[in-house]
Structures are given as C-alpha cells and as structure tokens.
Coordinates of C-alpha atoms and ligand atoms in Angstrom, one line a residue:
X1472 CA 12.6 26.2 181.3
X1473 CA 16.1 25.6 179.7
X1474 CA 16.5 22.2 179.8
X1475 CA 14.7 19.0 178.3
X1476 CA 11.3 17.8 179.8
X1477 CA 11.3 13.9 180.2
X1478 CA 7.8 12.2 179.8
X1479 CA 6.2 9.0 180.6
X1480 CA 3.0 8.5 178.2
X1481 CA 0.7 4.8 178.8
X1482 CA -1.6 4.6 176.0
X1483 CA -4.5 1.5 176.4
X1484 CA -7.7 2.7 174.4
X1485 CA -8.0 0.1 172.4
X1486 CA -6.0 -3.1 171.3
X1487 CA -2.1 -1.5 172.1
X1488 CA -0.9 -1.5 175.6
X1489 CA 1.9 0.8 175.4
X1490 CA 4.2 2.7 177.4
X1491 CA 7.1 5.1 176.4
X1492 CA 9.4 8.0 177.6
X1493 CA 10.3 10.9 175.3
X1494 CA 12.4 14.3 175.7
X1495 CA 11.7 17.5 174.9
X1496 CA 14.2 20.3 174.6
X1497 CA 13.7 23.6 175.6
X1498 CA 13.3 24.4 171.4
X1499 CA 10.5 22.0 171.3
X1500 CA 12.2 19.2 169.2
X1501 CA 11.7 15.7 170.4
X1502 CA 13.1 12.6 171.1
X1503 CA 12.3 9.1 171.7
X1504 CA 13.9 7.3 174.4
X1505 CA 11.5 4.3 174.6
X1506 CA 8.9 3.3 173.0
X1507 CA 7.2 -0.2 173.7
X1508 CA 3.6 -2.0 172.4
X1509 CA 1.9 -4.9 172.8
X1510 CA -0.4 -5.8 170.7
X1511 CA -3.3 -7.7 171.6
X1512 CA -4.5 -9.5 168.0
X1513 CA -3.9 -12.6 169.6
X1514 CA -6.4 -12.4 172.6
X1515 CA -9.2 -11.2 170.1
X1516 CA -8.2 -13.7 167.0
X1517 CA -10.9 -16.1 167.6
X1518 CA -13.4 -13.4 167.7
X1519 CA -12.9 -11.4 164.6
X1520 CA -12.5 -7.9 166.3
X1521 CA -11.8 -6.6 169.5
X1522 CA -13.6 -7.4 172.7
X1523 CA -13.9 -5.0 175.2
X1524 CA -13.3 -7.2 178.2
X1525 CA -10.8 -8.9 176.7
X1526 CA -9.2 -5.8 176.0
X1527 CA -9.4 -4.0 179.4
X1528 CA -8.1 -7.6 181.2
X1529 CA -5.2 -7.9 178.3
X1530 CA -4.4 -3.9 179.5
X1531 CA -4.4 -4.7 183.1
X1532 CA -2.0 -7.5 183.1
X1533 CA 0.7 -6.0 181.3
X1534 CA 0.5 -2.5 181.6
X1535 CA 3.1 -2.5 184.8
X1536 CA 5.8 -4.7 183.4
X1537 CA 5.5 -2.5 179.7
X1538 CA 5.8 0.8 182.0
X1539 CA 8.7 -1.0 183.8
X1540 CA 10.0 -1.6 180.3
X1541 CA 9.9 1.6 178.7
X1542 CA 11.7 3.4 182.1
X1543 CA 14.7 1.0 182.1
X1544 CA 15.4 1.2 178.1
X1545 CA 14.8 4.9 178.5
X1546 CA 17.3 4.7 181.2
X1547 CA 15.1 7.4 183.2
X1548 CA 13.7 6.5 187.3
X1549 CA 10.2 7.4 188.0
X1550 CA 12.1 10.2 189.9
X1551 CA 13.7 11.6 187.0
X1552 CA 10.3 12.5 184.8
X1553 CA 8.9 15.6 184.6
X1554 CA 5.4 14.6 184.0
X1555 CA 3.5 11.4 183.1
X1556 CA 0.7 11.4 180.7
X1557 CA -2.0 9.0 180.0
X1558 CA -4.9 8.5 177.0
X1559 CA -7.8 9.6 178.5
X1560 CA -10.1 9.2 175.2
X1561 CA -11.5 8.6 173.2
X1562 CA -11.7 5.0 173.1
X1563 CA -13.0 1.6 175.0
X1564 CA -14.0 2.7 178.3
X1565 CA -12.4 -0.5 180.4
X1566 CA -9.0 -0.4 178.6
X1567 CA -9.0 3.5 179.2
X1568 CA -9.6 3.3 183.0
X1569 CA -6.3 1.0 183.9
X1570 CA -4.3 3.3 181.9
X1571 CA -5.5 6.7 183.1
X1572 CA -5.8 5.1 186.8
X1573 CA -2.3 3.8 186.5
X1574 CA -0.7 7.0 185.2
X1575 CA -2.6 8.7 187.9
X1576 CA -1.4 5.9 190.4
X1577 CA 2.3 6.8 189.2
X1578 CA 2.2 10.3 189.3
X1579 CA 0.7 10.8 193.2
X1580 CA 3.2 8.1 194.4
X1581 CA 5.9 9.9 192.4
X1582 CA 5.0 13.3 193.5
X1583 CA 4.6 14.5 189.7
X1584 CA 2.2 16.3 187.6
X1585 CA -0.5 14.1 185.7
X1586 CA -2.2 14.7 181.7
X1587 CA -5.0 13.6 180.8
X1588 CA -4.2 12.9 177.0
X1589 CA -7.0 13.1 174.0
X1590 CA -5.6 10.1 171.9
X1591 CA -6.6 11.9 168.4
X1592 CA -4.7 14.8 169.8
X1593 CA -1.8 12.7 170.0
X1594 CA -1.9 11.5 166.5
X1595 CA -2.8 15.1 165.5
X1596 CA 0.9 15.9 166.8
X1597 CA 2.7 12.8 166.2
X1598 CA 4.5 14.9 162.9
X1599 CA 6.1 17.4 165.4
X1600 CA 8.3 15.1 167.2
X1601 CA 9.3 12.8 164.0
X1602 CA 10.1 16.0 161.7
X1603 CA 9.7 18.8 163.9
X1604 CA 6.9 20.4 162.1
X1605 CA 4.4 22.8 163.9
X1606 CA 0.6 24.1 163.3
X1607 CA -0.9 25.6 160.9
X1608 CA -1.5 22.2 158.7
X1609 CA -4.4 20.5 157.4
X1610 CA -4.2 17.0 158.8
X1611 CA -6.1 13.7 157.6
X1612 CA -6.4 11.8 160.4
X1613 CA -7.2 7.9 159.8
X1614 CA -7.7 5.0 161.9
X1615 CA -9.7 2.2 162.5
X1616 CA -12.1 4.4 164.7
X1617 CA -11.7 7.6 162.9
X1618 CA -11.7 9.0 159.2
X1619 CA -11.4 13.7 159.7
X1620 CA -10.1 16.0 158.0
X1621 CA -8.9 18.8 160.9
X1622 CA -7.7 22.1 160.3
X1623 CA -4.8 21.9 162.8
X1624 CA -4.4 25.6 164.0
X1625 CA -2.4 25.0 167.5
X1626 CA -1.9 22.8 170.3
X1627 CA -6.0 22.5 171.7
X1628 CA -7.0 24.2 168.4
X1629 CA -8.7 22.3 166.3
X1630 CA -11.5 22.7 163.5
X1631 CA -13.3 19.8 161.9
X1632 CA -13.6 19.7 158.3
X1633 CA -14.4 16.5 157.4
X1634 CA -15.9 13.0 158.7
X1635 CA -17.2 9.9 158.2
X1636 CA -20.5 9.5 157.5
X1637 CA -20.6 5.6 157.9
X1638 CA -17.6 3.7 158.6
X1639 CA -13.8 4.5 159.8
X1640 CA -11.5 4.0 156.7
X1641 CA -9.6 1.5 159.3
X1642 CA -12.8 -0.4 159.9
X1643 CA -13.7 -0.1 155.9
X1644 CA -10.2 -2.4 155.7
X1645 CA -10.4 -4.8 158.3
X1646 CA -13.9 -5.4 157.2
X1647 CA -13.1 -6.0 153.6
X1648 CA -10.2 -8.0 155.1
X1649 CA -12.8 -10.4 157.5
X1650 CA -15.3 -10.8 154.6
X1651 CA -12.5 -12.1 152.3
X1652 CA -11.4 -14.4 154.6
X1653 CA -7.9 -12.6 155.4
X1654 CA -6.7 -12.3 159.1
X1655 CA -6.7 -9.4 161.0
X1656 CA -5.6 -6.3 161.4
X1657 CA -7.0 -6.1 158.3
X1658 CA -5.5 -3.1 156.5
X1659 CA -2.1 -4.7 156.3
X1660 CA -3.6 -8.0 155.1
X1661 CA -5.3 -6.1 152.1
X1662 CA -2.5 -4.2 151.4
X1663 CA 0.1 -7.3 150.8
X1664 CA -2.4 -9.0 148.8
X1665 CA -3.4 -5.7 146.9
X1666 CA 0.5 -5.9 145.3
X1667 CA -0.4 -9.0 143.9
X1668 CA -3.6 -8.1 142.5
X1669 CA -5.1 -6.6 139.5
X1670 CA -7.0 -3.4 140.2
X1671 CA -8.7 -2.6 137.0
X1672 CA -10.8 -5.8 137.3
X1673 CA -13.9 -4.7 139.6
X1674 CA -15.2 -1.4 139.1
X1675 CA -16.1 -0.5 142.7
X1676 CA -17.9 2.8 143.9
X1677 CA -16.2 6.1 145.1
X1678 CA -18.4 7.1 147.4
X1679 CA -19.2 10.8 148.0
X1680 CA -16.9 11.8 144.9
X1681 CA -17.4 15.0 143.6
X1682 CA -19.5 16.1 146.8
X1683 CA -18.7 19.6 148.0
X1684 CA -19.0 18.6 152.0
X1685 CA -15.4 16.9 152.3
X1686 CA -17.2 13.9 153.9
X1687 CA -16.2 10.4 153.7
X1688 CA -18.0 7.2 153.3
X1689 CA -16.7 3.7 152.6
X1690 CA -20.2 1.0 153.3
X1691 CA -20.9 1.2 150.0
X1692 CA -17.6 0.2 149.2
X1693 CA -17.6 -2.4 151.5
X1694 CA -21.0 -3.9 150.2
X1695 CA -19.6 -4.1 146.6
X1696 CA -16.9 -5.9 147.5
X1697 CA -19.0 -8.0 149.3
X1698 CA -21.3 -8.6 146.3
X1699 CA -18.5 -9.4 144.0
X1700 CA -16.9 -11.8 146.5
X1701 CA -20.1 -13.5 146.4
X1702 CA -20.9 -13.5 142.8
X1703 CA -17.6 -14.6 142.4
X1704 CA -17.9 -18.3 144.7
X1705 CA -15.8 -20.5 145.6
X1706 CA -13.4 -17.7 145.7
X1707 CA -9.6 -18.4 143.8
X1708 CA -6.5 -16.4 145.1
X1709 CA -6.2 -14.6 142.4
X1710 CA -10.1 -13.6 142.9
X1711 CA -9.2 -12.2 146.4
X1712 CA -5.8 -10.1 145.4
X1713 CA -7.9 -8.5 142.4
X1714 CA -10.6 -7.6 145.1
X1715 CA -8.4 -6.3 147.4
X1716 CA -6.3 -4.1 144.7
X1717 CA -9.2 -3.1 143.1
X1718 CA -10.4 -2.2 146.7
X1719 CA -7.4 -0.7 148.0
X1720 CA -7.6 1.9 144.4
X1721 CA -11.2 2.6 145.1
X1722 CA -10.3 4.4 148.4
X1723 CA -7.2 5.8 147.3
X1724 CA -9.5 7.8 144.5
X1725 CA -12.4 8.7 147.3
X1726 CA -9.8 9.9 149.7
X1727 CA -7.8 11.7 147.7
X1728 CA -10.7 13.4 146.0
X1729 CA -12.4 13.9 149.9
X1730 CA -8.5 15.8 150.7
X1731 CA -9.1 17.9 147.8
X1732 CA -12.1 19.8 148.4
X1733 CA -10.8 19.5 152.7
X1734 CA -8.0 21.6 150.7
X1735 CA -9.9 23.8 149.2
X1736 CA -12.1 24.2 152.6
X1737 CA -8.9 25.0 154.4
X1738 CA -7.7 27.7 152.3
X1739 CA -10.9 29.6 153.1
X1740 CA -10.9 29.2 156.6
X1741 CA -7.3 29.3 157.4
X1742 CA -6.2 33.3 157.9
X1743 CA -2.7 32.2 156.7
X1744 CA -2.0 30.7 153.3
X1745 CA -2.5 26.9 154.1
X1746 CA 1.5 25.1 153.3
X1747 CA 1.2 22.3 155.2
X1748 CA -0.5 19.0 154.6
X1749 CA -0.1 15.7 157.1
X1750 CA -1.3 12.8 157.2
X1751 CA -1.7 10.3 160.6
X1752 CA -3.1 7.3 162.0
X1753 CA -3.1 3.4 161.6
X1754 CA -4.2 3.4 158.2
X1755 CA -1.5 6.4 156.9
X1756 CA 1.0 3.6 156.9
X1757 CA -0.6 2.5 153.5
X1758 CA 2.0 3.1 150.7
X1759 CA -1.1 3.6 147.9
X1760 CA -3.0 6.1 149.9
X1761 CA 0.2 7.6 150.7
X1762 CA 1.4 8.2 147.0
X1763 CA -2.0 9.6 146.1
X1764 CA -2.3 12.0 148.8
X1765 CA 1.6 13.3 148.6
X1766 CA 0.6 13.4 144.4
X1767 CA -2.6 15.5 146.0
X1768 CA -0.1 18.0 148.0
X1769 CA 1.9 18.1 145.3
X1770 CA -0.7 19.4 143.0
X1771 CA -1.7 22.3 145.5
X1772 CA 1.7 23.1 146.1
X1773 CA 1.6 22.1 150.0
X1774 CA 4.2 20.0 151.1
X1775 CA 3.3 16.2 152.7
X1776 CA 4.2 15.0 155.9
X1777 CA 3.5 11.6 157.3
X1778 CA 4.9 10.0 160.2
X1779 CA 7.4 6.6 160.1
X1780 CA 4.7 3.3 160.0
X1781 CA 5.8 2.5 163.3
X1782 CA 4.2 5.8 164.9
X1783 CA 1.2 6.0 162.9
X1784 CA -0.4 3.4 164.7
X1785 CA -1.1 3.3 167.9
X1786 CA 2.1 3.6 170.4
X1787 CA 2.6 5.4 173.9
X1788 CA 5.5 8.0 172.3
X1789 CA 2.8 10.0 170.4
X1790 CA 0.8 10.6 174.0
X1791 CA 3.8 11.6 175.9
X1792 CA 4.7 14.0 172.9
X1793 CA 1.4 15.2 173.3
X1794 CA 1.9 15.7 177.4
X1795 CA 4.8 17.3 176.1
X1796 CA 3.9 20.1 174.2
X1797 CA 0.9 20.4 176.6
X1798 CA 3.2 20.2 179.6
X1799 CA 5.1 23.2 177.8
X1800 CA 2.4 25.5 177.6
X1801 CA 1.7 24.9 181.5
X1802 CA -1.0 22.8 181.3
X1803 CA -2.0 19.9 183.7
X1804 CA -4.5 18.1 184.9
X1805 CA -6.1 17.2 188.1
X1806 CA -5.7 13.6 189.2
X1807 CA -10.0 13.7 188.8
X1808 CA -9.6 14.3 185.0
X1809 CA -12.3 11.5 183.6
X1810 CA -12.1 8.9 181.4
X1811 CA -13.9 10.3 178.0
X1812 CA -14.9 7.4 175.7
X1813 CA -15.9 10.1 173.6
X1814 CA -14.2 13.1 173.1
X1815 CA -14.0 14.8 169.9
X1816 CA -11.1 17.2 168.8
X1817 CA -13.3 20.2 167.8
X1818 CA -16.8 19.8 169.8
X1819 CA -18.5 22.6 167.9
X1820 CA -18.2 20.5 165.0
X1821 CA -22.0 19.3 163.1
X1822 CA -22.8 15.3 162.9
X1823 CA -21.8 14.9 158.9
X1824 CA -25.8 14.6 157.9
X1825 CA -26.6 10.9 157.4
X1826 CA -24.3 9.4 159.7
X1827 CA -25.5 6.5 161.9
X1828 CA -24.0 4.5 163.8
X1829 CA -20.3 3.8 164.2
X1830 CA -18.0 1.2 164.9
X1831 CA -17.3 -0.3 168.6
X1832 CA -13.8 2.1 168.3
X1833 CA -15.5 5.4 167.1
Ligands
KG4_670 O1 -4.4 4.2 164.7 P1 -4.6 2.8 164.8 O2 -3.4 1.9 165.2 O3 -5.7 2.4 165.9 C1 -6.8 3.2 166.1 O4 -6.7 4.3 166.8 O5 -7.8 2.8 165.5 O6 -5.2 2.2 163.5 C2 -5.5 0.9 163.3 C3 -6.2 0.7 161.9 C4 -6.7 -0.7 161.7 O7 -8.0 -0.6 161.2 C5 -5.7 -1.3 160.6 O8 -6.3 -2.2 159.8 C6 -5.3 0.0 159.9 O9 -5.2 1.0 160.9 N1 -4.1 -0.2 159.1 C7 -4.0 -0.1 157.8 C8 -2.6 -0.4 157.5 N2 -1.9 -0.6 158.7 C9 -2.9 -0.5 159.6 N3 -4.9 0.1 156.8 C10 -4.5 0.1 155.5 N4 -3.2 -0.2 155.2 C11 -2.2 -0.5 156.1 N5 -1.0 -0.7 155.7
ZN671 ZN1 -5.2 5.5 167.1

C-alpha cells in the first residue's frame, strides 16, 4: 500500500457523539482531517450523571448530521474512504448499538470494509497519531470508567498491570465534584477550583500507597473528603477550593506512587528495556497529575508522553486511528461484529482482589 488510508471513526459509548476522518500514510504517521464532538452534559445535567436512555436517544439524533460534519470539513465523500470504524466497547450498551449499527449501515451502502473498534484500544493508541510514537510503552490509562496500568506491547497486544479496585479515577473526581456541590464533568470543576485552593489543609488518605500490586483505589478518598465537607458545614468557598486542592494532591501522590511500582512491574515483564511511558484518557488532561507522573518518568529515565487535552477525552479521531493501524495490519471485521459492553484489553488479566462493583461506565 503506498499511499494514505482515509478513515471514518463514530465513537458513542458514553456521553460524546463523535465522528471524525483521519489519514494514514503509508509510514504510519497520522493526520487529522476532522474531528467533531458533542457533548451531551446538558441532556444529563438535571440528573447528576449519565443516563443510559438519555444517552442512547441524544446518540441517535445526532449521530448522522456529526458524520455529515466531519466528511464535508474533511473534504472526503463516503466514496473516497478506505474503511469506517466504529466503538464497539466497552461502554453503555444503547449508545454503542446506533454507532456500531450506523458505521455498519455506512459501510454496506458504501461498499467498504467495517471495524469494530475497542474504545480503550483507541485511547491506548491515541499517542501514535499526535507524536508518532509506537509500542513497547507502559501506558496509564484513565477515565471516568477506567483506572490500568497496560503494558502496551503491540497493536492487539496488551498486558494488564494494574486496576482499580473500587472506583475509576474519573468517577473518584466527578464524585468529589457532585458531593461538593460543583457541576459536572467533574474533573475539570475540581481542577479550577484546586488552583485556588490550599492543599496542605486536609490530610486525606493515599490509598494503596506502598502496596506491591500496582492497584488503585480512590473510595476512601472520596469518603474523607466527604467527612470533612461535612464536619466542615455550611461549607465557605474557600472550604471547597482547599478540599478540592487538597483532593486533587492526594491522588497525584497515590497515582504516581501506583505508576512507580507499574514501572518497576514493567521492567520485569517487558523482554526489552522499558523507555517509554504514556499517559491517556479523560482525566490525563489534568496539569497536577501530569507534572507528577512526567517528574515519575523523569526519575526512571523513561521519557513521558501524553496526548493534547482535546484527544484525551473522548473524540471519534482516536477510533479511526485505531481502525487505522488495524486496517494496516489487514484486519477487518464482519458486519456481525457485536456490541461488547464489556470488553477488556488483556482478558487473561485477574479481578484486582477486593474489587466490587463499578461505576455505570466501567
Ligand atoms: O476518557 P473520557 O472522556 O471518557 C471516558 O471514557 O470515561 O474521561 C472522562 C473523565 C470524566 O470523569 C472527567 O471528569 C475526567 O475525565 N476529566 C478530568 C479532567 N478532565 C476530564 N479529571 C481530572 N482533571 C481534568 N482536567
Ligand atoms: Zn474514554
């Protein structure tokens, strides 16, 4: 193949609707030639999270005109892609059916081959179209349905180190952000008032800290903050920005100290020296935990990747990347391919022992 691959992706797992159209040339850089979201806050605002119906409807009625979108800035016809590529999971099952039905919809009328994307795949890779950099690298992946730590070893190759025992680090923050009173999403809501704040006042848990399992867990954080914020009634402004700082230092530490022994685990496993260490998702658009973790790679002598804020969230150009590099290889899907509400990266990977439950967007 010697010249550039042009790919539709539709990403609607959760609260983004999102279509885009990025090329790849035949060296395996990319490039974005549209890239449009919608967010849905607005439709879920009066309920305090995300609604599953709500979502799946919001998906449905705009999905077309986004796709319509994203083709004409792109400048591209249905006719002149090479593929299109959908989120097939993991995610909200109703919101993942219209876009993997509409991606398939498109590519039988259009005659053209159809992937079935694994959204945390996407994110995984997100780093090789913004800087161009390719596996082997440890990656942290964090969002408001997942907190891992993957050993990233190829395109399809991927081994868990990591995970949440509790609550998604995303979650952690919008939670911390609802209980305050702040609106939502609630990790950038923290993070403004965190600047403002002092966060030396409260003494909150690291949870896990010092464990050798590179696990996560951030309900006990949240239930401390909870129990200040209480003690401290009526809260003041100045109450919530301390809270929120003091928050927003509690998980940098936990993290950062959670990366460190996911570094050391990596260098073990990995049959190469590990050089590479990336960071992706929502919540990797936080400057703190960004500063701590690049001070972390720093340390071990890895050099730190993350991708521009507006890709680490969700967005369709990090699933048509991901049919991209896929696409590459000479892999496709069947216009069967299910919708997989669940799907983890590395399935041979252990529950983390003592997790429960997890949020509505694990
Ligand atoms: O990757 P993403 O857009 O969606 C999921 O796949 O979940 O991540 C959304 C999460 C939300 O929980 C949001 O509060 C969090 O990322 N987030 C942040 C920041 N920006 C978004 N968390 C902390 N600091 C931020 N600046
Ligand atoms: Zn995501």
């Amino acid at each position: 193949m010697n010249r550039q691959t042009l790919i539709l992706g539709i990403e609607t797992s959760c609260d983004e609707t999102a279509a885009a159209v990025v090329a790849r040339s035949a060296t395996g850089s990319g490039r974005i030639l549209a890239n449009v979201v919608r967010s849905q806050w607005e439709a879920h605002r009066a309920f305090g999270g995300v609604v599953p119906e709500i979502a799946a409807r919001a998906h449905a009625e705009c999905l077309d005109l986004l796709i319509e979108e994203a083709l004409a800035q792109s400048g591209c016809a249905l006719a002149d892609l090479d593929a299109i590529a959908a989120t097939a999971g993991p995610g909200l099952v109703g919101g993942l059916i219209v876009g993997l039905v509409t991606g398939k919809a498109l590519a039988l009328a259009a005659r053209k081959p159809f992937l079935a994307i694994n959204h945390l795949e996407a994110h995984a890779l997100t780093i090789g179209l913004t800087s161009g950099l390719r596996p082997p690298y440890l990656l942290l992946l964090v969002s408001g349905g997942h907190t891992q730590t993957l050993l990233v070893e190829g395109v399809g190759r991927y081994r868990r180190l990591g995970t949440t025992i509790d609550d998604a680090l995303g979650e952690a923050f919008d939670k911390t952000a609802k209980l305050l009173g702040l609106g939502q999403p609630g990790g950038p809501a923290v993070e403004r008032l965190a600047a403002l704040g002092n966060a030396a006042r409260f003494d909150l848990p690291r949870p896990l800290k010092g464990r050798v399992e590179p696990h996560f867990s951030f309900a006990g954080l949240k239930t401390a903050v909870r129990r200040q914020a209480i003690a401290l009634q009526p809260l003041k402004d100045d109450d919530i920005a301390d809270l929120c700082a003091s928050f927003q230092a509690a998980v940098a530490d936990a993290v950062t100290d959670r990366c460190a022994r996911a570094i050391d685990l990596a260098a073990q496993l990995s049959a190469d020296p590990l050089r590479h260490f990336v960071v992706a998702g929502g919540v990797a658009a936080n400057i703190r935990l960004r500063a701590d973790l690049a001070g972390l790679a720093s340390a071990r002598g890895l050099s730190f990747h993350v991708a521009p804020v507006a890709l680490c969230g969700d967005n369709a150009a990090m699933i048509a990347w991901a049919g991209a590099e896929r696409f590459a290889l000479g892999w496709v899907d069947g216009l069967d391919a299910p919708v997989r509400p669940r799907w983890p990266l590395d399935p041979s990977a252990l529950p983390a022992l003592g997790s429960g439950l997890k949020g509505a967007k694990a």
